[in-house]
Amino acid sequence: MNVAEAVGAALAALGVRAAFGVVGSGNFHVTNALIEHGVRYVAARHEGGAATMADAYARMSGTVAVLTVHQGAGLTNALTGVTEAAKSRTPLLVLAPEVTSPTSNFRIDQTALAEAVGAHCARVGSAATVVDDTVMAFLAALLGRRTVVLNLPLDVQAEELPDEAAEAVRELLAGRGGAHRDVASRVPAAWGLTFPIEARDDEETQGIPAEPSDALTRLARMLAEAERPVFVAGRGARGSRRELEALGERVGALFATSAVAKGHFHGSPWDLDVSGGFATPLAAELIRSADLVVGWGCTFTMWTTRHGALIGPDTKVVQVDLDPDALGVHREIDLGVVGDVRETARAVVALLGEAEPATEGETGTRGYRSPEIAERIAREGRWRDVPYDDLSTGGRIDPRTLTIGLDDLLPQERLVSVDSGNFMGYPSMFLTVPDGSAFCFTQAYQSIGLGLATAIGAAVARPDRLAVAALGDGGALMGVAELETVVRLGLPMVVVVYDDEGYGAEVHHFGPHGFPLGAVTFPPADIAAIARGFGFEAVTVRREEDLSGVAAWLKGPRDKPLLVHAKVTADRPSWWLEEAFRGH
């Protein structure tokens, strides 16, 4: 067994279920080793697509995904997807073959490249250390929720394992795990990972954390005293709905999410949906009026706070996060608690059990909850409940009308992935999702062109749900090669292209100032015909009645994926983009 084979075997033994990539000579053997040991390999048409597929798979599966690329150009091609994953704290392991000859045309400083985009870097040093090196990188991705680039020097890949290392691989494959227990115990210290519950606040001038009990007691006290608390769940809150709802019931909190966590509280009568630029007028009003906002695994970016406008000047702000470096990074906070969201919520509920409950009078009011608020959320809580002037014309459909129609047609057990662009608010807010594991939003780097690959990775992770990709025409044509991947994998996907024949964000940003727009507008393209060429069924939608083609496809047999080429109105920016422009 050589090093390349050992890396693949070890990762399979550690529980890796899926790898994505484009194979070249440098990653040929390690990829085949993954496949040999039961890891599903998904071949993409471009490394950028493969990286985003792996990112989305990790988000939707809750497991470490593997990206495998060729040396040099394979890694640089994947860089945008790797950057998105790193900025999103996605547990992703990138297998990056590395040339060691300084004269090779593939030679680049891969470590510097990885670190420049926020990924962490590791290296397999020798045949003797391959197990330790591989396990350490895997556990750093898993436990630290981070993207790790594991460099695999070409000369080291070919080395044969000594007997002790080969036995360690066999132990891993046999499930005994003795070879990596010691490595696991060293990971937190080696990678600077911390997992306690502790606190930081404005009073700590020396940066010394308070005792864990102090942090929780103070959080419990703030919640008990709040009259209008709002919980904002981010991606770090995934899997904690039950605990947050129990705590919310105890203190009378309303619920909201960051965009990436959309659906986390779906179905709750106290759910305001997404906070920030996508927020409904009602959500913005109620969040702005809160006297306490608690971010659970949420970093309060400018998007989640609408450039700070959603947090009132007298509102107390608390942030709970596993990463101490995330506390207060985007805005000042009154209390920061380092810890797992689920365990922190449970601990605070236990503390509140010993205190007086939130006020509940004859009107049924508890905290921010009242019959009047419940009635308003039921009546005004969704964007489709907000009246609008339908701007559809004979040849173009209003994106709101389009998306409401799709929301009514598509099955509720759906998995929605959204690309970036002027259009993105419509599918994000007018398409409902059943829970927090049904919305995949790769937007930390704000790159267009990732949406289709996002949907593919999400669909591989969750084949039980109908995958829906929402793209602009610019992003669709950037990632068009991956339409073949959808067909090859047999994914019964719906791809919706909001086509305004240009880069809408730039059109609406610069157009009103009289700048020429020839560089950001394009002649019509028959995207439906392009999709058919790849093996899709396709319909073109110019008016609401054209959605009958979607209804027909949904009836079956769904043996081909469907592309919906929507010719959407383009005479005004979306509401969220108008908000974003204020932050430029």
Coordinates of C-alpha atoms in Angstrom, one line a residue:
M1 CA 0.0 0.0 0.0
N2 CA 1.4 3.4 -0.9
V3 CA 0.6 6.8 0.6
A4 CA -2.1 7.8 -1.9
E5 CA -4.0 4.6 -1.3
A6 CA -3.6 5.0 2.4
V7 CA -5.1 8.5 2.4
G8 CA -8.2 7.2 0.6
A9 CA -8.6 4.2 2.8
A10 CA -8.1 6.2 6.0
L11 CA -10.7 8.8 5.0
A12 CA -13.2 6.1 4.1
A13 CA -12.6 4.5 7.4
L14 CA -13.2 7.8 9.2
G15 CA -16.7 8.1 7.7
V16 CA -16.3 10.1 4.5
R17 CA -19.3 9.3 2.4
A18 CA -18.9 11.5 -0.7
A19 CA -16.1 13.1 -2.7
F20 CA -16.3 15.5 -5.5
G21 CA -13.7 16.5 -8.1
V22 CA -12.1 16.4 -11.5
V23 CA -9.4 13.8 -11.8
G24 CA -5.9 14.3 -13.3
S25 CA -2.7 12.4 -12.9
G26 CA -1.9 13.9 -9.5
N27 CA -5.1 12.8 -7.8
F28 CA -5.9 9.7 -9.9
H29 CA -4.7 7.1 -7.3
V30 CA -6.1 8.8 -4.2
T31 CA -9.5 9.2 -5.8
N32 CA -9.6 5.6 -6.9
A33 CA -8.7 4.6 -3.4
L34 CA -11.6 6.5 -2.0
I35 CA -13.9 4.7 -4.5
E36 CA -12.4 1.3 -3.7
H37 CA -13.3 1.7 -0.1
G38 CA -16.9 2.8 -0.6
V39 CA -16.8 6.5 -0.9
R40 CA -19.2 7.9 -3.5
Y41 CA -17.3 9.9 -6.1
V42 CA -19.1 12.6 -8.1
A43 CA -17.2 13.8 -11.2
A44 CA -17.9 17.4 -12.0
R45 CA -17.1 19.2 -15.3
H46 CA -15.0 21.9 -13.6
E47 CA -13.1 22.1 -10.3
G48 CA -15.0 25.2 -9.4
G49 CA -18.3 23.3 -9.6
A50 CA -16.8 20.3 -7.7
A51 CA -15.7 22.6 -4.8
T52 CA -19.2 24.1 -4.5
M53 CA -20.8 20.7 -4.8
A54 CA -18.7 19.5 -1.9
D55 CA -19.4 22.6 0.1
A56 CA -23.2 22.1 -0.3
Y57 CA -23.0 18.4 0.4
A58 CA -21.2 19.1 3.7
R59 CA -23.8 21.7 4.7
M60 CA -26.8 19.5 3.9
S61 CA -25.4 16.2 5.2
G62 CA -23.7 17.6 8.4
T63 CA -20.6 15.5 7.6
V64 CA -17.1 16.2 6.2
A65 CA -17.1 16.3 2.4
V66 CA -13.9 15.7 0.3
L67 CA -12.8 17.7 -2.7
T68 CA -10.2 16.0 -4.9
V69 CA -8.3 18.0 -7.5
H70 CA -5.3 17.9 -9.7
Q71 CA -2.1 19.7 -8.7
G72 CA -1.7 23.4 -9.5
A73 CA -4.4 24.3 -12.0
G74 CA -6.9 22.0 -10.4
L75 CA -6.6 23.8 -7.1
T76 CA -6.6 27.3 -8.6
N77 CA -9.7 26.4 -10.6
A78 CA -11.4 25.3 -7.4
L79 CA -10.4 28.4 -5.5
T80 CA -13.7 30.4 -5.5
G81 CA -15.6 27.4 -4.2
V82 CA -12.9 26.8 -1.6
T83 CA -13.0 30.4 -0.5
E84 CA -16.8 30.2 -0.1
A85 CA -16.5 27.1 2.0
A86 CA -13.7 28.6 4.2
K87 CA -15.7 31.8 4.8
S88 CA -18.7 29.7 5.7
R89 CA -16.8 27.5 8.1
T90 CA -17.8 24.4 6.1
P91 CA -16.2 21.1 7.2
L92 CA -14.5 20.4 3.9
L93 CA -11.3 18.5 3.2
V94 CA -9.5 19.4 0.0
L95 CA -7.0 16.7 -1.3
A96 CA -4.5 18.8 -3.2
P97 CA -1.6 17.0 -4.9
E98 CA 1.6 19.0 -4.7
V99 CA 4.6 19.1 -6.9
T100 CA 8.0 19.5 -5.2
S101 CA 10.2 20.3 -8.2
P102 CA 10.8 24.1 -8.4
T103 CA 11.0 23.8 -12.2
S104 CA 7.6 22.2 -12.7
N105 CA 5.0 24.2 -14.5
F106 CA 2.5 23.0 -11.9
R107 CA 4.6 24.6 -9.1
I108 CA 2.7 27.1 -6.9
D109 CA 2.8 27.9 -3.2
Q110 CA -0.3 25.9 -2.3
T111 CA 0.0 26.6 1.4
A112 CA 0.1 30.4 0.8
L113 CA -2.8 30.1 -1.6
A114 CA -5.0 28.2 0.9
E115 CA -4.2 30.5 3.8
A116 CA -4.9 33.6 1.6
V117 CA -8.5 32.6 1.2
G118 CA -9.0 31.6 4.9
A119 CA -8.5 27.8 4.6
H120 CA -6.2 25.9 6.9
C121 CA -3.3 23.9 5.4
A122 CA -1.8 20.6 6.3
R123 CA 0.5 18.2 4.5
V124 CA 1.2 14.5 4.5
G125 CA 4.8 14.4 5.4
S126 CA 5.8 10.8 4.8
A127 CA 4.7 7.2 4.6
A128 CA 5.4 6.8 8.3
T129 CA 3.1 9.7 9.3
V130 CA 0.4 9.4 6.7
V131 CA -2.3 8.1 9.2
D132 CA -1.6 10.8 11.8
D133 CA -1.5 13.5 9.1
T134 CA -4.7 12.4 7.4
V135 CA -6.6 11.9 10.7
M136 CA -5.5 15.2 12.1
A137 CA -6.6 17.1 9.0
F138 CA -10.0 15.2 8.9
L139 CA -10.7 15.9 12.6
A140 CA -9.7 19.5 12.3
A141 CA -12.3 19.9 9.5
L142 CA -14.9 18.0 11.5
L143 CA -14.4 19.4 15.0
G144 CA -13.3 22.9 14.0
R145 CA -15.9 23.3 11.3
R146 CA -13.3 24.6 8.9
T147 CA -12.0 24.0 5.4
V148 CA -8.6 22.2 5.4
V149 CA -6.4 21.8 2.3
L150 CA -4.3 18.6 2.7
N151 CA -1.3 18.8 0.5
L152 CA -0.2 15.5 -1.0
P153 CA 3.4 15.8 -2.4
L154 CA 3.6 13.7 -5.5
D155 CA 6.9 12.0 -4.4
V156 CA 5.4 11.2 -1.0
Q157 CA 2.2 9.8 -2.6
A158 CA 4.2 7.0 -4.2
E159 CA 6.1 5.9 -1.1
E160 CA 5.2 2.4 0.2
L161 CA 4.0 2.3 3.8
P162 CA 6.2 0.8 6.5
D163 CA 4.6 -2.2 8.3
E164 CA 3.5 -0.1 11.4
A165 CA 1.7 2.5 9.2
A166 CA 0.1 -0.2 7.1
E167 CA -1.2 -1.9 10.2
A168 CA -2.6 1.5 11.4
V169 CA -4.6 1.8 8.2
R170 CA -5.9 -1.8 8.6
E171 CA -7.0 -0.9 12.1
L172 CA -8.9 2.0 10.9
L173 CA -10.6 0.0 8.2
A174 CA -11.5 -2.7 10.8
G175 CA -13.2 0.0 12.9
R176 CA -10.9 -0.5 15.9
G177 CA -9.7 3.1 15.7
G178 CA -6.8 2.6 18.1
A179 CA -4.4 4.2 15.6
H180 CA -6.1 7.5 15.7
R181 CA -7.4 7.9 19.3
D182 CA -4.2 9.7 20.4
V183 CA -4.3 11.9 17.3
A184 CA -7.9 13.0 18.1
S185 CA -6.9 14.0 21.6
R186 CA -4.2 16.3 20.2
V187 CA -6.3 18.1 17.6
P188 CA -7.8 20.9 19.7
A189 CA -4.5 22.1 21.0
A190 CA -2.7 21.7 17.7
W191 CA -5.3 23.6 15.7
G192 CA -6.3 26.1 18.4
L193 CA -9.8 24.8 18.8
T194 CA -11.8 25.5 21.9
F195 CA -15.1 24.1 23.0
P196 CA -16.0 25.6 26.5
I197 CA -18.9 27.7 27.5
E198 CA -17.5 31.0 28.6
A199 CA -18.2 34.7 28.3
R200 CA -16.7 38.0 27.0
D201 CA -18.2 41.4 27.4
D202 CA -17.3 45.1 27.4
E203 CA -16.2 44.9 31.0
E204 CA -13.3 42.5 30.3
T205 CA -10.5 44.8 29.5
Q206 CA -7.9 42.1 29.7
G207 CA -9.8 39.6 27.6
I208 CA -9.9 37.0 30.4
P209 CA -13.1 34.9 30.0
A210 CA -15.6 34.8 32.9
E211 CA -16.4 31.6 34.6
P212 CA -18.8 29.4 32.6
S213 CA -21.5 29.7 35.3
D214 CA -21.2 33.5 35.2
A215 CA -21.8 33.6 31.4
L216 CA -24.9 31.4 31.6
T217 CA -26.3 33.2 34.7
R218 CA -25.9 36.6 33.0
L219 CA -27.6 35.3 29.9
A220 CA -30.4 33.8 31.9
R221 CA -30.9 37.1 33.8
M222 CA -31.0 39.2 30.6
L223 CA -33.6 36.8 29.1
A224 CA -35.7 36.9 32.3
E225 CA -35.7 40.7 32.4
A226 CA -36.4 41.2 28.6
E227 CA -39.8 42.3 27.6
R228 CA -39.4 41.9 23.8
P229 CA -36.7 39.3 23.1
V230 CA -35.9 38.0 19.6
F231 CA -33.8 35.0 18.8
V232 CA -31.8 35.0 15.5
A233 CA -30.6 31.6 14.6
G234 CA -27.6 31.2 12.2
R235 CA -26.0 28.2 10.6
G236 CA -24.3 27.4 13.9
A237 CA -27.8 26.7 15.4
R238 CA -28.5 23.8 13.0
G239 CA -29.9 20.8 15.0
S240 CA -31.0 22.9 18.0
R241 CA -34.6 23.9 17.1
R242 CA -36.1 21.9 19.9
E243 CA -33.9 23.5 22.6
L244 CA -34.3 27.0 21.2
E245 CA -38.0 26.7 21.0
A246 CA -38.1 25.5 24.6
L247 CA -36.1 28.5 25.7
G248 CA -38.2 30.8 23.5
E249 CA -41.4 29.5 25.1
R250 CA -39.9 30.1 28.6
V251 CA -39.0 33.8 27.9
G252 CA -41.6 34.7 25.2
A253 CA -39.2 35.2 22.3
L254 CA -39.9 35.7 18.7
F255 CA -37.8 33.8 16.2
A256 CA -35.9 34.8 13.1
T257 CA -32.9 33.4 11.2
S258 CA -30.0 34.6 9.1
A259 CA -30.4 33.9 5.4
V260 CA -28.3 30.7 5.5
A261 CA -30.5 29.2 8.3
K262 CA -33.9 30.0 6.6
G263 CA -36.5 27.5 7.6
H264 CA -35.1 26.7 11.0
F265 CA -38.3 27.7 12.8
H266 CA -40.7 27.0 9.9
G267 CA -44.2 26.2 11.2
S268 CA -43.8 28.1 14.5
P269 CA -46.5 30.7 15.0
W270 CA -43.7 33.0 16.3
D271 CA -41.5 32.7 13.2
L272 CA -40.5 36.0 11.5
D273 CA -38.5 34.1 8.8
V274 CA -35.3 35.8 7.7
S275 CA -33.7 38.8 9.4
G276 CA -31.9 41.5 7.4
G277 CA -32.2 42.7 3.8
F278 CA -34.7 39.9 3.0
A279 CA -36.8 40.7 6.1
T280 CA -40.5 41.4 5.5
P281 CA -41.8 44.8 6.7
L282 CA -43.3 43.1 9.7
A283 CA -40.1 41.2 10.6
A284 CA -38.1 44.4 10.3
E285 CA -40.5 46.3 12.6
L286 CA -40.6 43.7 15.3
I287 CA -36.9 43.0 15.3
R288 CA -36.1 46.7 15.4
S289 CA -38.4 47.1 18.4
A290 CA -36.8 44.3 20.4
D291 CA -35.1 45.1 23.7
L292 CA -32.9 42.0 23.5
V293 CA -31.6 40.2 20.4
V294 CA -29.7 36.9 20.9
G295 CA -27.8 35.5 18.0
W296 CA -27.4 31.7 18.2
G297 CA -24.6 30.6 15.9
C298 CA -25.1 33.9 14.0
T299 CA -22.4 36.5 13.6
F300 CA -24.7 39.5 12.9
T301 CA -23.3 40.4 9.5
M302 CA -24.4 43.6 7.7
W303 CA -26.8 41.4 5.7
T304 CA -28.5 40.0 8.8
T305 CA -28.8 43.4 10.5
R306 CA -29.6 45.4 7.4
H307 CA -26.4 47.4 7.8
G308 CA -27.1 47.7 11.5
A309 CA -30.5 49.3 11.0
L310 CA -32.5 46.4 12.4
I311 CA -30.8 46.6 15.9
G312 CA -32.3 49.5 17.9
P313 CA -30.0 51.9 19.6
D314 CA -31.0 50.7 23.1
T315 CA -31.3 47.0 22.2
K316 CA -29.1 44.6 24.2
V317 CA -27.2 42.2 21.9
V318 CA -26.0 38.7 22.9
Q319 CA -24.0 36.3 20.7
V320 CA -23.6 32.6 21.3
D321 CA -21.0 30.9 19.2
L322 CA -18.7 27.9 19.3
D323 CA -15.9 30.1 17.9
P324 CA -14.6 32.8 20.3
D325 CA -13.1 34.7 17.4
A326 CA -16.6 35.2 16.0
L327 CA -17.9 37.2 19.0
G328 CA -18.4 40.8 18.2
V329 CA -16.6 40.6 14.9
H330 CA -19.3 42.4 12.9
R331 CA -20.8 44.6 15.6
E332 CA -20.5 45.4 19.3
I333 CA -22.2 43.0 21.7
D334 CA -23.2 43.3 25.3
L335 CA -22.5 39.6 26.1
G336 CA -20.7 36.9 24.2
V337 CA -21.0 33.3 25.2
V338 CA -18.7 30.7 23.7
G339 CA -20.3 27.3 23.5
D340 CA -22.4 24.9 21.5
V341 CA -25.9 26.4 20.8
R342 CA -27.9 23.3 21.8
E343 CA -26.0 22.8 25.1
T344 CA -26.1 26.5 25.9
A345 CA -29.8 26.7 25.4
R346 CA -30.4 23.7 27.6
A347 CA -28.2 25.1 30.3
V348 CA -30.1 28.4 30.3
V349 CA -33.5 26.7 30.4
A350 CA -32.3 24.8 33.5
L351 CA -31.2 28.1 35.1
L352 CA -34.5 29.8 34.3
G353 CA -36.3 26.9 35.9
E354 CA -35.2 28.2 39.2
A355 CA -36.3 31.8 38.4
E356 CA -39.7 33.5 37.9
P357 CA -41.1 32.9 34.4
A358 CA -41.7 35.7 31.9
T359 CA -44.8 37.7 32.7
E360 CA -48.0 36.1 31.5
G361 CA -51.2 38.1 32.2
E362 CA -54.9 37.7 31.4
T363 CA -54.2 38.6 27.7
G364 CA -52.0 35.6 27.3
T365 CA -48.9 37.8 26.8
R366 CA -45.5 36.2 27.5
G367 CA -42.4 38.3 26.7
Y368 CA -42.8 39.5 23.1
R369 CA -45.7 37.1 22.5
S370 CA -49.3 38.2 22.5
P371 CA -52.5 37.2 20.6
E372 CA -52.1 40.5 18.6
I373 CA -48.5 39.6 17.5
A374 CA -49.5 36.1 16.6
E375 CA -52.3 37.4 14.5
R376 CA -50.0 39.8 12.7
I377 CA -47.4 37.1 12.0
A378 CA -50.1 34.9 10.5
R379 CA -51.5 37.7 8.4
E380 CA -48.3 39.6 7.3
G381 CA -45.4 37.2 8.1
R382 CA -44.6 36.1 4.5
W383 CA -43.6 38.2 1.5
R384 CA -46.4 36.8 -0.5
D385 CA -48.8 38.4 2.0
V386 CA -47.4 41.8 1.2
P387 CA -49.4 43.5 -1.5
Y388 CA -47.5 44.5 -4.7
D389 CA -48.2 45.9 -8.2
D390 CA -47.7 43.0 -10.7
L391 CA -45.3 44.4 -13.3
S392 CA -45.8 41.5 -15.7
T393 CA -46.1 42.5 -19.4
G394 CA -47.1 40.5 -22.4
G395 CA -43.6 39.1 -22.8
R396 CA -42.1 39.2 -19.3
I397 CA -43.3 37.9 -16.0
D398 CA -42.9 39.7 -12.6
P399 CA -40.4 37.6 -10.6
R400 CA -42.8 37.7 -7.6
T401 CA -45.7 36.3 -9.6
L402 CA -43.4 33.7 -11.0
T403 CA -42.1 32.6 -7.7
I404 CA -45.4 32.5 -5.9
G405 CA -46.7 30.3 -8.7
L406 CA -43.8 28.0 -8.3
D407 CA -44.2 27.9 -4.6
D408 CA -47.8 26.8 -5.1
L409 CA -46.8 24.1 -7.6
L410 CA -43.7 22.5 -6.2
P411 CA -44.0 19.8 -3.5
Q412 CA -43.3 21.0 0.0
E413 CA -40.6 18.4 0.5
R414 CA -38.1 20.5 -1.5
L415 CA -34.5 21.5 -1.2
V416 CA -33.9 25.1 -2.5
S417 CA -30.4 26.3 -3.6
V418 CA -30.0 29.9 -4.7
D419 CA -27.3 31.7 -6.7
S420 CA -26.3 35.3 -6.2
G421 CA -27.6 38.3 -8.1
N422 CA -30.4 40.9 -8.3
F423 CA -33.0 38.1 -8.5
M424 CA -31.9 36.1 -5.4
G425 CA -34.4 37.6 -3.0
Y426 CA -37.4 36.2 -4.9
P427 CA -36.6 32.5 -4.6
S428 CA -35.1 33.0 -1.1
M429 CA -38.2 34.7 0.3
F430 CA -41.1 33.6 -1.9
L431 CA -40.2 29.9 -1.9
T432 CA -40.9 28.3 1.4
V433 CA -38.8 25.4 2.8
P434 CA -40.0 22.8 5.3
D435 CA -37.1 23.1 7.8
G436 CA -33.6 24.4 8.3
S437 CA -32.1 21.6 6.4
A438 CA -33.8 22.5 3.1
F439 CA -32.2 25.8 2.1
C440 CA -28.6 25.9 0.7
F441 CA -27.3 29.4 0.4
T442 CA -23.6 29.6 -0.6
Q443 CA -23.3 33.4 -0.4
A444 CA -20.5 34.1 2.1
Y445 CA -18.2 35.2 -0.8
Q446 CA -21.1 36.6 -2.9
S447 CA -19.9 35.0 -6.1
I448 CA -22.4 34.4 -8.9
G449 CA -22.2 31.1 -10.8
L450 CA -22.2 28.8 -7.8
G451 CA -26.0 28.1 -7.7
L452 CA -26.2 25.1 -10.0
A453 CA -23.3 23.3 -8.4
T454 CA -24.8 24.1 -5.0
A455 CA -28.0 22.4 -5.9
I456 CA -26.1 19.3 -7.2
G457 CA -24.2 18.9 -4.0
A458 CA -27.3 19.4 -1.9
A459 CA -29.3 16.9 -4.0
V460 CA -26.6 14.2 -3.6
A461 CA -26.8 14.8 0.2
R462 CA -30.6 14.8 0.3
P463 CA -32.0 12.6 -2.4
D464 CA -35.3 12.3 -0.5
R465 CA -36.3 15.9 -1.5
L466 CA -36.9 17.6 -4.9
A467 CA -33.9 19.8 -5.6
V468 CA -34.7 23.3 -6.9
A469 CA -31.9 25.5 -8.2
A470 CA -32.7 29.2 -8.6
L471 CA -30.2 31.0 -10.9
G472 CA -29.9 34.3 -12.8
D473 CA -29.1 34.1 -16.4
G474 CA -25.5 35.3 -15.7
G475 CA -24.8 32.6 -13.1
A476 CA -26.6 29.9 -15.2
L477 CA -24.3 30.5 -18.1
M478 CA -21.2 30.7 -15.9
G479 CA -21.9 27.2 -14.6
V480 CA -23.7 25.8 -17.6
A481 CA -21.3 22.8 -18.0
E482 CA -22.7 21.3 -14.8
L483 CA -26.1 20.8 -16.6
E484 CA -24.4 17.7 -18.0
T485 CA -23.6 16.5 -14.4
V486 CA -27.3 16.9 -13.4
V487 CA -28.3 14.7 -16.4
R488 CA -25.5 12.1 -15.9
L489 CA -26.4 11.7 -12.2
G490 CA -30.1 11.3 -13.0
L491 CA -31.1 14.0 -10.6
P492 CA -34.8 14.9 -10.9
M493 CA -34.0 18.6 -10.4
V494 CA -35.9 21.7 -11.3
V495 CA -33.6 24.5 -12.4
V496 CA -35.2 28.0 -12.6
V497 CA -33.4 30.7 -14.5
Y498 CA -34.5 34.3 -13.8
D499 CA -33.5 35.8 -17.1
D500 CA -33.3 39.6 -17.3
E501 CA -30.6 39.5 -20.0
G502 CA -27.8 41.1 -18.0
Y503 CA -26.0 41.4 -14.7
G504 CA -29.0 42.9 -13.0
A505 CA -27.2 44.2 -9.9
E506 CA -24.8 46.2 -12.0
V507 CA -27.5 47.4 -14.3
H508 CA -29.6 48.8 -11.4
H509 CA -26.5 50.1 -9.5
F510 CA -25.0 52.1 -12.4
G511 CA -27.9 52.6 -14.8
P512 CA -29.7 55.4 -12.8
H513 CA -26.5 57.4 -12.9
G514 CA -26.4 57.4 -16.6
F515 CA -23.4 55.1 -17.1
P516 CA -23.2 53.0 -20.3
L517 CA -24.5 49.5 -19.7
G518 CA -23.2 47.7 -22.7
A519 CA -20.7 45.7 -20.7
V520 CA -23.4 44.2 -18.4
T521 CA -26.3 43.6 -20.7
F522 CA -26.5 40.9 -23.4
P523 CA -28.7 39.8 -26.3
P524 CA -31.4 37.2 -25.7
A525 CA -30.2 33.6 -25.3
D526 CA -32.4 30.6 -25.7
I527 CA -31.4 29.0 -22.4
A528 CA -34.2 26.5 -22.7
A529 CA -32.7 25.2 -26.0
I530 CA -29.3 25.0 -24.4
A531 CA -30.7 22.9 -21.6
R532 CA -32.4 20.5 -24.0
G533 CA -29.1 20.1 -25.7
F534 CA -27.7 18.7 -22.4
G535 CA -30.7 16.3 -22.0
F536 CA -33.1 18.4 -19.9
E537 CA -36.8 19.0 -20.5
A538 CA -37.4 22.7 -20.6
V539 CA -40.2 25.3 -20.6
T540 CA -40.1 29.0 -21.3
V541 CA -42.2 31.2 -19.0
R542 CA -43.3 34.6 -20.1
R543 CA -46.7 34.7 -18.3
E544 CA -48.3 33.0 -15.4
E545 CA -50.2 30.5 -17.6
D546 CA -46.9 29.2 -19.0
L547 CA -46.3 27.5 -15.6
S548 CA -48.6 24.8 -16.8
G549 CA -45.5 23.2 -18.3
V550 CA -44.0 22.9 -14.8
A551 CA -47.2 21.3 -13.5
A552 CA -47.1 18.8 -16.4
W553 CA -43.5 17.8 -15.5
L554 CA -44.4 17.4 -11.8
K555 CA -47.1 14.9 -12.7
G556 CA -44.3 12.6 -13.9
P557 CA -42.5 10.6 -14.9
R558 CA -39.7 13.1 -14.1
D559 CA -37.2 10.9 -16.0
K560 CA -35.4 14.1 -17.1
P561 CA -34.5 17.2 -15.1
L562 CA -36.5 20.3 -15.9
L563 CA -35.2 23.8 -16.7
V564 CA -37.6 26.7 -16.4
H565 CA -36.4 29.6 -18.5
A566 CA -38.3 32.6 -17.0
K567 CA -38.2 35.8 -18.9
V568 CA -38.6 38.2 -16.0
T569 CA -39.3 41.9 -15.9
A570 CA -36.1 44.0 -15.5
D571 CA -37.2 47.6 -15.1
R572 CA -36.4 47.9 -11.4
P573 CA -34.1 46.4 -8.8
S574 CA -35.3 44.0 -6.2
W575 CA -36.1 45.4 -2.7
W576 CA -33.2 43.8 -1.1
L577 CA -30.8 45.2 -3.7
E578 CA -32.1 48.7 -2.9
E579 CA -31.2 48.1 0.7
A580 CA -27.7 46.7 -0.2
F581 CA -26.9 49.8 -2.3
R582 CA -27.3 51.9 0.8
G583 CA -24.3 50.0 2.2
H584 CA -22.0 50.7 -0.7

